[in-house]
Each structure stands twice: as structure tokens, then as C-alpha cells.
Amino acid sequence: MDITLFNTLGREKQIFKPITQGKAGVYTCGPTVYDYQHIGNFRTFMFEDFLKRVLMYNGYEVKHIMNITDVGHLVSDGDEGEDKMEKGSQRTGKTVWEIAEYYTKVFMDDAKLLNILPPEKYTKATEYIKEQVDMIKCLEDKGFIYVTSDGVYFDTSKLNDYGKLARLDIEGLEEGTRIQFSTEKKNKTDFALWKFSPKDTKRQMEWDSPWGKGFPGWHLECSAMSKAELGVTFDIHCGGIDHVPVHHTNEIAQSEACNGLESAHYWMHGAFLEEESGKMSKSKGEFLRVKTLVDKGYSPLDYRYMCLITHYRKRLLFSWDVLDSAKTARTRLKSRVKSLKDNATNFTNDTNSVNKYKEKFLASINDDLNMSEALAVVWDTLKDESISPAAKLEMISEFDKVLGLDLGKAETEIKQDVPAEIMELVNERIEAKKARDFKLADELRDKVKSLGYEIVDIKGGVEVKAVKN
Ligand code: AMP
Ligand code: ZN
């Protein structure tokens, strides 16, 4: 069955045609690690996870690359303002390298709690400086750059189709609105490829380049790293909707100017998670994290369920009521699956009914990731009396490979911020108990205890608590 995806480039749903049969190269813009990621960021990462799981469910071998932006970004979308990493360093007293390492780890732990599959490779911007410098050299050879007192800039007027992704009205762009207009820039939309270090201060992160000591501009890393890992032209590029007018527009400009070929065939964007007061953003200072949800007694997967029921291209307004409904629905779903397990003794496979649901499920997810419709198929499957519990269980376990709701796993109640490595041991113990390997289960419980956490068996699952000294 075909997969259709909404391509921002054409503003329409298009049938996915991979470059290489059976394979999909996917690049997703990753976190900027100067602060925690909020649950809005994770809405985007989850939509990308849905995409990846849908491709895998359809039999694609997915090569997924996600960057970690550990180089300093400037505070504005233009090329002005303070560096976010250096700012984070001043705020916390840690080095920029320590900050990047800390927030990268928290990001990965949170992603795991949300059942987001890790990419085949995380690429750190600081580990691809040579590739970024090479790309500027390539643009220099082709006459796309100019140098000002503060950096090396891309001349957007040299490209006929600059802004095609965002359908930018170049003439109509007002100075001082979205894009800051430095006096030395030749065109309002020109952007920095390389920024020079200030003459009077030493930056914690800076590198030599043919144009002077400094650091790469914030769009360059994705062009250089996607090229290094996926090749010049690859299948799908994703990110949040805010990336359309600046970041992805500039990525396309520099990649296509340098390579002379189309960069990605499909550009997909997730809509924002918003709050009553507007979009959720880090610059506001206060934001909801996965930890905040856990502290309030929710499972991170309740939030995953919440994201599944609103299509990724629709704005989602966060409220505790919506999260409560998602929690109730997910808990009900899990208990229905558990009772299937308890009754899954004889397996009678009604092929017609089973196939009907499987087809409906596939049609939903392949229709530009219509996950809410796919969830409705799961509920319909559960209600159908003509299918045996064992056959239902088998089918729902298959569906859960896409939904990622851990429907078949025993529930683990997370009472506090339990680190991912502890959760891994807890889950291993659950599996050991299932396999009736009680010796290993006891060893794992002791290991968890030695690390400061206690596992308490409760009805239908376990509870994990920090041991008080
Ligand atoms: P950042 O760490 O700021 O680079 O953001 C990581 C990802 O989250 C990017 O793809 C952004 O487009 C996306 N993003 C930022 N804010 C939100 C939000 N409120 N809702 C959904 N996605 C967001
Ligand atoms: Zn990017």
C-alpha cells in the first residue's frame, strides 16, 4: 500500500517514492542543548517517531539521523544577539561543553521515557566543523558568499528560487520583523555561514577557518551533516513548523547552491504545542518538561497518547484536562489488553475480520500519519466479539509497534524522576519475572536497591521509589 505524506514543498499530500527501493533516509533537526527540552519540542520529536515507525511498519529500512546542536546559537532567528550556550554557561557556572553534555543526556533520557526510538546516529555539530567549513569553501568557489566585519554571509540574491519552501514574499519582508537586518548585510534574507569571535573576548567554543577564528552559523550544521551521513539528495527532512521560514529555507539554499542538486525530496513539519498564553517556548523561561508530568503523577506515555490523538499538522492546545482524558483512555486501553492476556487461551483466527482491521490500520497510518484514526481501529478491534482474545492480542501487539504505547507491558508507576538506567533494570526485572527467572529478578531488584531505588510489586505492575536514607 502506498504511503502518502504532506510535503511542505508542494503544500500537498504526495505518494512517498523512496530514492532506493525499500530504504528511507530521514534527517530530523534535533535539540539545541543549552537548556531542557520542553514537551512542545517532544511533540515534534514524537511526530518524527510516528513517521519512522510507520515507515518501518511498511517494511522500510530507515536510516535516521538527528543532530545535536551543541554549538552556540544566537538568541534571535537572525544572526544577532547573545549566544545561547555561552548564556547558559553564565547562568549555571558550568563550561559550555559540560552544559551540552548534561542537556544532551537529559534529552535522551526523556526521549526514551516517551518511547521515541533513537536515531541510527546522533550527529553533534561540534564534531562536524570540517564538513561545515568545507561547505562554506564550496559556496565561496561558486560565488555565493561575502565577508563582513562580523562574519561570512550567504548572498540569497544569487539564488533564483530562494525562499521556495516558505513561499517567502522577499520584497514584502519588513526590516526588523522576523529577520533582523544587520547594516552590513546586502539583502534582508542573507544569513551567517560563519561568525567571527569577538576581538576582545575568548569564546569557549571557537575554531580556525580560512576567513578567521569563529564558529558556524546555525543553519549550516544540518546541511553539512545530512550531506555527510545521508548524501546530497535524500528522502525526508523534518522539523517543527517554525523551521519553515528561516532554518529550513536557509538549509535548502546553502545545500542546493553548493551541491547543485535538490536536497531532500519531502519536507515535513509538525505543528506546535501551545498554551493558553501562546506557543510553548524555552525563551519564556518556564515550561513543562517530561519530568513535570511525572512529578504530577502522569506516565510520559499519557502525553504520547495525547499527541497521538491530534494530527501532527494541527496545533495542539495543552491543558491538564486533555492530559487527564488521555491518561484515562490509555489506562483503559491497557487494562483491556491485560484482560485479553488473561483470556488468551485458545487462538481462533478469524482471518476475514483480522484482515479487515489490519487493512484499516495500515490505511490510516499511511494516510499522512493519521494516528487518531489508527487508535480508533484499535478500539474497534477490541469491541469485535467475532475475534478471539488471543488473535486480538496478537494484532494489537503488532499495531503497538507503531503506536509505541507499551500496551502489552506491565505498568510501571514512576513515583519520581527515576533515571532511565534504573528504568532499564526495572524493565529487565519485569521481563525476567515473566520468564520465571526469579534468581535474575532478585539480583536485578538488589542491583536497583544498591543504586538507591526500591521496586515494590503492586497489583498488575510495579512501583519504583527512591530509598530514603
Ligand atoms: P530547539 O531545541 O529549540 O531547536 O527545538 C527542537 C525542535 O522542537 C524543533 O524541531 C522545533 O521546531 C520544535 N519546537 C519548538 N517549540 C515547539 C512547540 N511549542 N511545539 C512543537 N514543536 C516545537
Ligand atoms: Zn536543522
Short mmCIF file of C-alpha atoms and ligand atoms in Angstrom, two decimals:
data_model
loop_
_atom_site.label_atom_id
_atom_site.label_comp_id
_atom_site.label_asym_id
_atom_site.label_seq_id
_atom_site.Cartn_x
_atom_site.Cartn_y
_atom_site.Cartn_z
CA MET A 1 0.00 0.00 0.00
CA ASP A 2 1.27 3.49 -0.82
CA ILE A 3 2.25 5.90 1.94
CA THR A 4 1.15 9.49 1.41
CA LEU A 5 2.91 12.31 3.22
CA PHE A 6 2.20 16.03 3.30
CA ASN A 7 5.15 17.71 1.62
CA THR A 8 5.60 21.34 2.67
CA LEU A 9 7.47 21.90 -0.61
CA GLY A 10 4.35 21.26 -2.72
CA ARG A 11 1.81 22.04 0.05
CA GLU A 12 0.02 18.76 -0.71
CA LYS A 13 -0.10 15.11 0.22
CA GLN A 14 2.20 13.13 -2.07
CA ILE A 15 2.88 9.44 -2.51
CA PHE A 16 6.19 8.59 -0.89
CA LYS A 17 8.65 7.42 -3.52
CA PRO A 18 12.00 6.48 -1.98
CA ILE A 19 15.29 7.09 -3.76
CA THR A 20 16.31 3.48 -3.13
CA GLN A 21 13.63 0.78 -3.11
CA GLY A 22 12.86 -0.37 0.44
CA LYS A 23 15.05 2.24 2.11
CA ALA A 24 14.34 5.66 3.62
CA GLY A 25 16.90 8.30 4.60
CA VAL A 26 15.42 10.63 7.20
CA TYR A 27 17.02 13.71 8.74
CA THR A 28 15.34 15.40 11.69
CA CYS A 29 16.51 18.63 13.31
CA GLY A 30 17.40 17.76 16.88
CA PRO A 31 17.60 19.62 20.16
CA THR A 32 19.59 22.70 21.00
CA VAL A 33 21.28 21.61 24.19
CA TYR A 34 21.65 24.79 26.20
CA ASP A 35 18.54 24.04 28.26
CA TYR A 36 15.96 21.31 28.83
CA GLN A 37 13.63 20.32 26.02
CA HIS A 38 10.00 21.08 26.82
CA ILE A 39 7.06 18.86 25.97
CA GLY A 40 6.40 21.06 22.92
CA ASN A 41 9.79 20.09 21.49
CA PHE A 42 8.93 16.49 22.25
CA ARG A 43 5.67 16.81 20.33
CA THR A 44 7.81 17.38 17.23
CA PHE A 45 10.19 14.53 18.11
CA MET A 46 7.19 12.24 18.63
CA PHE A 47 5.66 13.10 15.26
CA GLU A 48 9.02 12.19 13.73
CA ASP A 49 8.96 8.95 15.71
CA PHE A 50 5.47 8.17 14.34
CA LEU A 51 6.84 8.74 10.83
CA LYS A 52 9.80 6.47 11.41
CA ARG A 53 7.66 3.71 12.92
CA VAL A 54 5.16 3.96 10.03
CA LEU A 55 7.99 3.58 7.52
CA MET A 56 9.36 0.59 9.44
CA TYR A 57 5.88 -0.98 9.71
CA ASN A 58 5.70 -0.73 5.92
CA GLY A 59 8.94 -2.67 5.69
CA TYR A 60 11.34 0.21 5.04
CA GLU A 61 14.85 0.09 6.35
CA VAL A 62 15.12 3.56 7.87
CA LYS A 63 18.39 5.42 8.28
CA HIS A 64 17.53 8.22 10.67
CA ILE A 65 19.99 10.97 11.53
CA MET A 66 19.34 13.54 14.23
CA ASN A 67 21.67 16.40 15.02
CA ILE A 68 22.53 17.69 18.46
CA THR A 69 23.07 21.44 18.26
CA ASP A 70 25.85 21.84 20.77
CA VAL A 71 27.43 24.86 19.10
CA GLY A 72 26.29 28.24 20.30
CA HIS A 73 23.21 29.58 18.60
CA LEU A 74 22.43 33.22 18.63
CA VAL A 75 19.34 34.23 20.55
CA SER A 76 17.40 35.58 17.57
CA ASP A 77 16.48 33.76 14.36
CA GLY A 78 18.67 36.31 12.60
CA ASP A 79 22.34 36.49 13.33
CA GLU A 80 22.28 38.95 16.18
CA GLY A 81 22.07 38.68 19.94
CA GLU A 82 23.74 36.61 22.61
CA ASP A 83 24.95 33.08 22.18
CA LYS A 84 22.56 30.67 23.89
CA MET A 85 25.28 28.26 25.04
CA GLU A 86 27.51 30.99 26.45
CA LYS A 87 24.43 32.47 28.12
CA GLY A 88 23.62 29.08 29.65
CA SER A 89 27.23 28.88 30.85
CA GLN A 90 26.97 32.23 32.61
CA ARG A 91 23.65 31.20 34.18
CA THR A 92 24.92 27.88 35.58
CA GLY A 93 28.66 28.40 36.09
CA LYS A 94 29.42 25.29 34.00
CA THR A 95 31.50 25.22 30.82
CA VAL A 96 29.60 25.17 27.53
CA TRP A 97 30.87 21.62 26.97
CA GLU A 98 29.51 20.47 30.33
CA ILE A 99 26.21 22.16 29.60
CA ALA A 100 25.90 20.45 26.22
CA GLU A 101 26.71 17.06 27.72
CA TYR A 102 24.24 17.45 30.57
CA TYR A 103 21.27 18.59 28.47
CA THR A 104 22.02 16.01 25.77
CA LYS A 105 21.79 13.25 28.37
CA VAL A 106 18.53 14.57 29.84
CA PHE A 107 17.10 14.86 26.32
CA MET A 108 17.98 11.24 25.53
CA ASP A 109 16.54 10.01 28.85
CA ASP A 110 13.28 11.90 28.28
CA ALA A 111 13.02 10.65 24.69
CA LYS A 112 13.38 7.11 25.97
CA LEU A 113 10.62 7.61 28.55
CA LEU A 114 8.36 8.74 25.69
CA ASN A 115 9.24 5.60 23.73
CA ILE A 116 10.90 7.63 20.98
CA LEU A 117 13.19 5.30 19.06
CA PRO A 118 16.76 6.59 18.97
CA PRO A 119 18.11 7.57 15.54
CA GLU A 120 20.65 5.37 13.81
CA LYS A 121 23.09 8.15 14.61
CA TYR A 122 23.14 11.36 16.64
CA THR A 123 25.46 13.86 14.99
CA LYS A 124 26.93 16.62 17.13
CA ALA A 125 27.55 19.94 15.41
CA THR A 126 30.94 20.29 17.15
CA GLU A 127 32.10 17.02 15.59
CA TYR A 128 31.40 18.22 12.03
CA ILE A 129 33.27 21.53 11.92
CA LYS A 130 35.46 20.42 9.00
CA GLU A 131 32.40 19.46 6.92
CA GLN A 132 30.84 22.85 7.69
CA VAL A 133 33.98 24.75 6.73
CA ASP A 134 34.19 22.66 3.53
CA MET A 135 30.65 23.66 2.64
CA ILE A 136 31.49 27.36 3.02
CA LYS A 137 34.54 26.82 0.79
CA CYS A 138 32.28 25.18 -1.79
CA LEU A 139 29.91 28.16 -1.64
CA GLU A 140 32.86 30.53 -1.92
CA ASP A 141 34.06 28.76 -5.07
CA LYS A 142 30.61 29.16 -6.57
CA GLY A 143 30.39 32.85 -5.67
CA PHE A 144 27.63 32.72 -3.05
CA ILE A 145 29.41 34.32 -0.08
CA TYR A 146 30.67 37.69 1.09
CA VAL A 147 32.58 38.69 4.20
CA THR A 148 31.56 41.48 6.60
CA SER A 149 33.21 42.73 9.78
CA ASP A 150 31.40 40.11 11.86
CA GLY A 151 31.24 37.05 9.66
CA VAL A 152 30.81 35.24 6.37
CA TYR A 153 27.35 35.61 4.81
CA PHE A 154 25.30 33.77 2.18
CA ASP A 155 24.08 36.08 -0.57
CA THR A 156 20.46 34.99 -1.08
CA SER A 157 20.01 37.25 -4.13
CA LYS A 158 22.31 34.90 -6.08
CA LEU A 159 19.76 32.09 -5.91
CA ASN A 160 16.73 32.27 -8.21
CA ASP A 161 14.41 30.23 -6.04
CA TYR A 162 15.46 31.39 -2.57
CA GLY A 163 12.52 31.00 -0.16
CA LYS A 164 10.64 28.41 -2.23
CA LEU A 165 9.86 26.23 0.80
CA ALA A 166 8.26 29.03 2.76
CA ARG A 167 6.99 30.81 -0.38
CA LEU A 168 8.59 33.87 1.10
CA ASP A 169 7.50 37.25 -0.13
CA ILE A 170 11.06 38.57 -0.28
CA GLU A 171 10.06 42.07 -1.33
CA GLY A 172 7.44 42.26 1.41
CA LEU A 173 9.73 41.22 4.24
CA GLU A 174 9.82 44.11 6.63
CA GLU A 175 13.07 45.04 8.26
CA GLY A 176 13.07 44.28 11.98
CA THR A 177 10.15 41.85 11.95
CA ARG A 178 11.10 38.19 11.75
CA ILE A 179 14.61 38.57 10.39
CA GLN A 180 16.99 41.07 11.89
CA PHE A 181 18.68 43.28 9.32
CA SER A 182 22.35 43.91 10.00
CA THR A 183 23.60 47.06 8.31
CA GLU A 184 26.37 45.19 6.51
CA LYS A 185 24.06 42.55 5.02
CA LYS A 186 23.42 43.01 1.33
CA ASN A 187 19.89 41.59 1.47
CA LYS A 188 17.42 41.26 4.30
CA THR A 189 17.33 37.48 3.96
CA ASP A 190 21.13 36.92 3.85
CA PHE A 191 22.34 34.80 6.73
CA ALA A 192 25.60 33.98 8.50
CA LEU A 193 27.58 30.90 7.49
CA TRP A 194 30.39 31.72 9.90
CA LYS A 195 30.55 34.27 12.72
CA PHE A 196 33.87 35.69 13.89
CA SER A 197 34.84 35.51 17.55
CA PRO A 198 34.79 38.93 19.21
CA LYS A 199 38.23 40.57 19.12
CA ASP A 200 38.31 41.41 22.85
CA THR A 201 36.97 38.16 24.40
CA LYS A 202 37.80 34.50 24.01
CA ARG A 203 34.84 32.27 23.32
CA GLN A 204 34.71 28.80 24.92
CA MET A 205 33.82 27.30 21.54
CA GLU A 206 35.74 28.63 18.56
CA TRP A 207 37.62 27.18 15.60
CA ASP A 208 40.05 28.37 12.95
CA SER A 209 38.77 28.87 9.42
CA PRO A 210 40.17 30.40 6.21
CA TRP A 211 38.15 33.57 6.97
CA GLY A 212 39.08 33.93 10.65
CA LYS A 213 38.54 32.35 14.06
CA GLY A 214 34.91 31.83 14.95
CA PHE A 215 32.02 29.42 14.87
CA PRO A 216 29.49 28.19 12.30
CA GLY A 217 26.14 29.85 11.67
CA TRP A 218 23.19 27.90 12.98
CA HIS A 219 21.74 26.59 9.69
CA LEU A 220 24.98 25.21 8.34
CA GLU A 221 25.33 22.16 10.58
CA CYS A 222 22.20 20.45 9.22
CA SER A 223 23.26 20.93 5.58
CA ALA A 224 26.78 19.63 6.28
CA MET A 225 25.73 16.71 8.48
CA SER A 226 22.83 15.49 6.31
CA LYS A 227 25.20 15.52 3.33
CA ALA A 228 27.89 13.63 5.26
CA GLU A 229 25.51 10.97 6.60
CA LEU A 230 22.72 10.65 4.02
CA GLY A 231 24.24 12.02 0.85
CA VAL A 232 23.49 15.12 -1.20
CA THR A 233 19.89 14.17 -2.03
CA PHE A 234 17.95 12.12 0.49
CA ASP A 235 14.33 11.22 1.17
CA ILE A 236 12.75 13.09 4.07
CA HIS A 237 13.68 16.11 6.19
CA CYS A 238 11.60 17.01 9.25
CA GLY A 239 11.29 19.60 11.97
CA GLY A 240 8.86 21.88 13.74
CA ILE A 241 6.75 24.32 11.71
CA ASP A 242 8.83 27.28 12.94
CA HIS A 243 11.72 25.97 10.86
CA VAL A 244 9.98 26.66 7.54
CA PRO A 245 10.68 30.38 7.02
CA VAL A 246 14.26 30.59 8.25
CA HIS A 247 16.14 27.45 9.24
CA HIS A 248 14.94 25.07 6.53
CA THR A 249 14.72 27.80 3.94
CA ASN A 250 18.38 28.59 4.56
CA GLU A 251 19.37 24.93 4.72
CA ILE A 252 17.85 24.36 1.28
CA ALA A 253 19.55 27.50 -0.07
CA GLN A 254 23.06 26.60 1.02
CA SER A 255 22.76 22.85 0.25
CA GLU A 256 21.35 23.34 -3.22
CA ALA A 257 23.73 26.23 -4.04
CA CYS A 258 26.74 24.12 -3.06
CA ASN A 259 25.65 20.73 -4.41
CA GLY A 260 23.74 21.89 -7.48
CA LEU A 261 21.11 19.22 -6.73
CA GLU A 262 17.85 19.04 -4.80
CA SER A 263 18.48 18.36 -1.09
CA ALA A 264 15.55 16.38 0.41
CA HIS A 265 12.55 15.25 -1.64
CA TYR A 266 9.98 15.55 1.17
CA TRP A 267 9.94 18.27 3.85
CA MET A 268 7.61 17.53 6.73
CA HIS A 269 6.71 19.87 9.59
CA GLY A 270 4.93 19.34 12.88
CA ALA A 271 2.56 21.96 14.28
CA PHE A 272 3.18 23.49 17.68
CA LEU A 273 2.07 22.55 21.12
CA GLU A 274 0.61 25.71 22.53
CA GLU A 275 -0.54 27.01 25.87
CA GLU A 276 -3.38 29.43 26.55
CA SER A 277 -0.75 32.17 26.61
CA GLY A 278 0.68 31.20 23.18
CA LYS A 279 3.35 28.82 21.95
CA MET A 280 5.42 26.92 24.47
CA SER A 281 8.97 28.18 24.25
CA LYS A 282 12.23 28.00 26.13
CA SER A 283 12.86 31.71 25.95
CA LYS A 284 9.82 32.27 28.19
CA GLY A 285 11.85 30.66 31.00
CA GLU A 286 9.06 28.50 32.45
CA PHE A 287 7.96 25.46 30.57
CA LEU A 288 6.65 21.95 31.05
CA ARG A 289 9.10 19.10 30.93
CA VAL A 290 8.59 15.34 30.87
CA LYS A 291 9.75 15.45 34.50
CA THR A 292 6.99 17.94 35.36
CA LEU A 293 4.41 15.45 34.08
CA VAL A 294 6.00 12.57 36.00
CA ASP A 295 6.14 14.65 39.20
CA LYS A 296 2.42 15.27 38.84
CA GLY A 297 1.72 11.54 38.62
CA TYR A 298 1.38 11.07 34.85
CA SER A 299 3.16 8.50 32.78
CA PRO A 300 5.16 10.03 29.90
CA LEU A 301 3.10 7.70 27.71
CA ASP A 302 -0.09 9.56 28.71
CA TYR A 303 1.43 12.52 26.88
CA ARG A 304 2.33 10.26 23.96
CA TYR A 305 -1.32 9.19 23.80
CA MET A 306 -2.34 12.85 23.86
CA CYS A 307 -0.08 13.53 20.88
CA LEU A 308 -1.43 10.51 19.01
CA ILE A 309 -4.98 11.82 19.08
CA THR A 310 -4.28 15.17 17.43
CA HIS A 311 -2.94 15.08 13.88
CA TYR A 312 0.65 16.27 13.71
CA ARG A 313 -0.22 19.15 11.37
CA LYS A 314 -2.84 20.57 13.74
CA ARG A 315 -1.98 22.92 16.56
CA LEU A 316 -2.44 21.28 19.94
CA LEU A 317 -3.50 23.30 22.93
CA PHE A 318 -2.08 21.86 26.13
CA SER A 319 -4.34 21.56 29.16
CA TRP A 320 -4.30 19.29 32.18
CA ASP A 321 -7.87 18.24 31.30
CA VAL A 322 -6.78 16.97 27.89
CA LEU A 323 -3.87 15.13 29.50
CA ASP A 324 -6.25 13.64 32.10
CA SER A 325 -8.52 12.33 29.33
CA ALA A 326 -5.50 10.83 27.57
CA LYS A 327 -4.41 9.18 30.82
CA THR A 328 -7.88 7.72 31.38
CA ALA A 329 -8.10 6.41 27.82
CA ARG A 330 -4.61 4.89 27.90
CA THR A 331 -5.22 3.24 31.28
CA ARG A 332 -8.50 1.76 29.96
CA LEU A 333 -6.77 0.56 26.84
CA LYS A 334 -4.03 -1.11 28.85
CA SER A 335 -6.47 -2.84 31.16
CA ARG A 336 -8.45 -4.11 28.14
CA VAL A 337 -5.23 -5.52 26.72
CA LYS A 338 -4.39 -7.06 30.09
CA SER A 339 -7.75 -8.83 30.25
CA LEU A 340 -7.14 -10.09 26.72
CA LYS A 341 -3.93 -11.60 28.05
CA ASP A 342 -5.75 -13.23 30.94
CA ASN A 343 -8.23 -14.80 28.49
CA ALA A 344 -5.89 -15.50 25.61
CA THR A 345 -6.04 -19.24 25.91
CA ASN A 346 -7.44 -20.54 22.64
CA PHE A 347 -6.45 -18.85 19.44
CA THR A 348 -9.11 -18.84 16.73
CA ASN A 349 -8.02 -16.65 13.94
CA ASP A 350 -10.96 -15.19 12.05
CA THR A 351 -8.90 -14.23 9.02
CA ASN A 352 -11.55 -12.03 7.42
CA SER A 353 -12.16 -9.83 10.42
CA VAL A 354 -8.49 -9.71 11.34
CA ASN A 355 -7.51 -8.65 7.84
CA LYS A 356 -10.24 -6.00 7.77
CA TYR A 357 -8.76 -4.32 10.88
CA LYS A 358 -5.19 -4.72 9.72
CA GLU A 359 -6.02 -3.05 6.43
CA LYS A 360 -7.89 -0.21 8.12
CA PHE A 361 -5.00 0.35 10.49
CA LEU A 362 -2.48 0.43 7.66
CA ALA A 363 -4.67 2.73 5.56
CA SER A 364 -4.90 5.17 8.48
CA ILE A 365 -1.23 5.36 9.30
CA ASN A 366 -0.31 5.55 5.61
CA ASP A 367 -2.66 8.48 5.13
CA ASP A 368 -0.17 11.14 6.22
CA LEU A 369 0.16 9.54 9.68
CA ASN A 370 -3.47 9.61 10.73
CA MET A 371 -2.72 8.18 14.15
CA SER A 372 -6.03 9.08 15.78
CA GLU A 373 -7.86 7.04 13.17
CA ALA A 374 -5.38 4.22 13.77
CA LEU A 375 -6.16 4.38 17.50
CA ALA A 376 -9.88 4.20 16.70
CA VAL A 377 -9.16 0.97 14.79
CA VAL A 378 -7.55 -0.45 17.95
CA TRP A 379 -10.67 0.35 19.98
CA ASP A 380 -12.91 -1.15 17.27
CA THR A 381 -10.80 -4.31 17.24
CA LEU A 382 -11.26 -4.65 21.00
CA LYS A 383 -15.04 -4.38 20.70
CA ASP A 384 -15.36 -7.02 17.96
CA GLU A 385 -16.71 -10.19 19.56
CA SER A 386 -16.02 -12.28 16.46
CA ILE A 387 -12.27 -12.31 17.06
CA SER A 388 -10.71 -14.41 19.82
CA PRO A 389 -8.79 -12.65 22.62
CA ALA A 390 -5.55 -14.32 21.52
CA ALA A 391 -5.92 -13.12 17.92
CA LYS A 392 -6.80 -9.62 19.13
CA LEU A 393 -3.78 -9.60 21.38
CA GLU A 394 -1.50 -10.59 18.56
CA MET A 395 -2.95 -7.91 16.29
CA ILE A 396 -2.80 -5.15 18.90
CA SER A 397 0.80 -6.01 19.75
CA GLU A 398 1.58 -5.53 16.05
CA PHE A 399 -0.24 -2.17 16.00
CA ASP A 400 1.65 -1.09 19.09
CA LYS A 401 4.89 -1.25 17.12
CA VAL A 402 3.63 1.96 15.51
CA LEU A 403 1.78 3.49 18.45
CA GLY A 404 4.59 2.86 20.93
CA LEU A 405 2.24 2.79 23.92
CA ASP A 406 3.71 -0.32 25.59
CA LEU A 407 0.22 -1.82 25.61
CA GLY A 408 1.46 -5.30 26.41
CA LYS A 409 3.92 -4.32 29.11
CA ALA A 410 3.13 -4.39 32.83
CA GLU A 411 2.55 -0.89 34.07
CA THR A 412 5.37 0.70 35.96
CA GLU A 413 4.33 3.52 38.18
CA ILE A 414 7.04 6.14 38.26
CA LYS A 415 6.75 7.99 41.52
CA GLN A 416 9.55 10.39 40.87
CA ASP A 417 12.23 11.28 38.42
CA VAL A 418 13.62 7.77 38.04
CA PRO A 419 16.70 7.80 35.79
CA ALA A 420 16.47 5.88 32.52
CA GLU A 421 19.23 3.43 33.52
CA ILE A 422 17.22 2.45 36.62
CA MET A 423 14.08 2.05 34.48
CA GLU A 424 16.04 -0.22 32.18
CA LEU A 425 16.90 -2.52 35.10
CA VAL A 426 13.29 -2.38 36.33
CA ASN A 427 12.03 -3.41 32.90
CA GLU A 428 14.65 -6.17 32.70
CA ARG A 429 13.36 -7.48 36.03
CA ILE A 430 9.77 -7.45 34.76
CA GLU A 431 10.90 -9.49 31.76
CA ALA A 432 12.89 -11.86 34.00
CA LYS A 433 9.81 -12.45 36.17
CA LYS A 434 7.73 -13.11 33.08
CA ALA A 435 10.31 -15.70 32.03
CA ARG A 436 10.10 -17.14 35.59
CA ASP A 437 13.81 -16.46 36.10
CA PHE A 438 13.33 -15.45 39.75
CA LYS A 439 17.03 -15.64 40.55
CA LEU A 440 17.79 -12.97 37.96
CA ALA A 441 14.73 -10.95 39.06
CA ASP A 442 16.04 -10.89 42.66
CA GLU A 443 19.53 -9.93 41.52
CA LEU A 444 18.10 -7.06 39.50
CA ARG A 445 16.00 -5.88 42.44
CA ASP A 446 19.17 -5.88 44.62
CA LYS A 447 21.10 -4.01 41.95
CA VAL A 448 18.38 -1.36 41.73
CA LYS A 449 18.43 -1.09 45.53
CA SER A 450 22.19 -0.63 45.58
CA LEU A 451 21.64 2.31 43.20
CA GLY A 452 19.18 3.94 45.62
CA TYR A 453 15.78 2.78 44.33
CA GLU A 454 13.27 0.28 45.61
CA ILE A 455 10.97 -1.85 43.47
CA VAL A 456 7.63 -2.64 45.08
CA ASP A 457 5.36 -5.19 43.40
CA ILE A 458 1.80 -3.95 43.18
CA LYS A 459 -1.31 -5.41 41.52
CA GLY A 460 -0.74 -5.50 37.77
CA GLY A 461 2.72 -3.93 37.84
CA VAL A 462 5.43 -2.37 39.97
CA GLU A 463 6.15 0.89 41.69
CA VAL A 464 9.63 2.42 41.84
CA LYS A 465 10.60 4.66 44.74
CA ALA A 466 13.80 6.35 45.81
CA VAL A 467 15.11 4.82 49.02
CA LYS A 468 15.21 7.39 51.79
CA ASN A 469 18.38 7.39 53.89
P1 AMP B 1 15.08 23.50 19.54
O1 AMP B 1 15.75 22.72 20.63
O2 AMP B 1 14.60 24.83 20.01
O3 AMP B 1 15.95 23.61 18.31
O4 AMP B 1 13.77 22.73 19.11
C1 AMP B 1 13.72 21.35 18.82
C2 AMP B 1 12.52 21.05 17.95
O5 AMP B 1 11.29 21.40 18.62
C3 AMP B 1 12.48 21.83 16.64
O6 AMP B 1 12.11 20.97 15.57
C4 AMP B 1 11.41 22.90 16.85
O7 AMP B 1 10.81 23.26 15.65
C5 AMP B 1 10.45 22.17 17.77
N1 AMP B 1 9.60 23.03 18.62
C6 AMP B 1 9.95 24.16 19.29
N2 AMP B 1 8.90 24.64 20.02
C7 AMP B 1 7.85 23.78 19.81
C8 AMP B 1 6.49 23.71 20.28
N3 AMP B 1 5.99 24.62 21.13
N4 AMP B 1 5.71 22.69 19.81
C9 AMP B 1 6.21 21.76 18.94
N5 AMP B 1 7.48 21.77 18.49
C10 AMP B 1 8.30 22.75 18.90
ZN ZN B 2 18.23 21.67 11.22
#
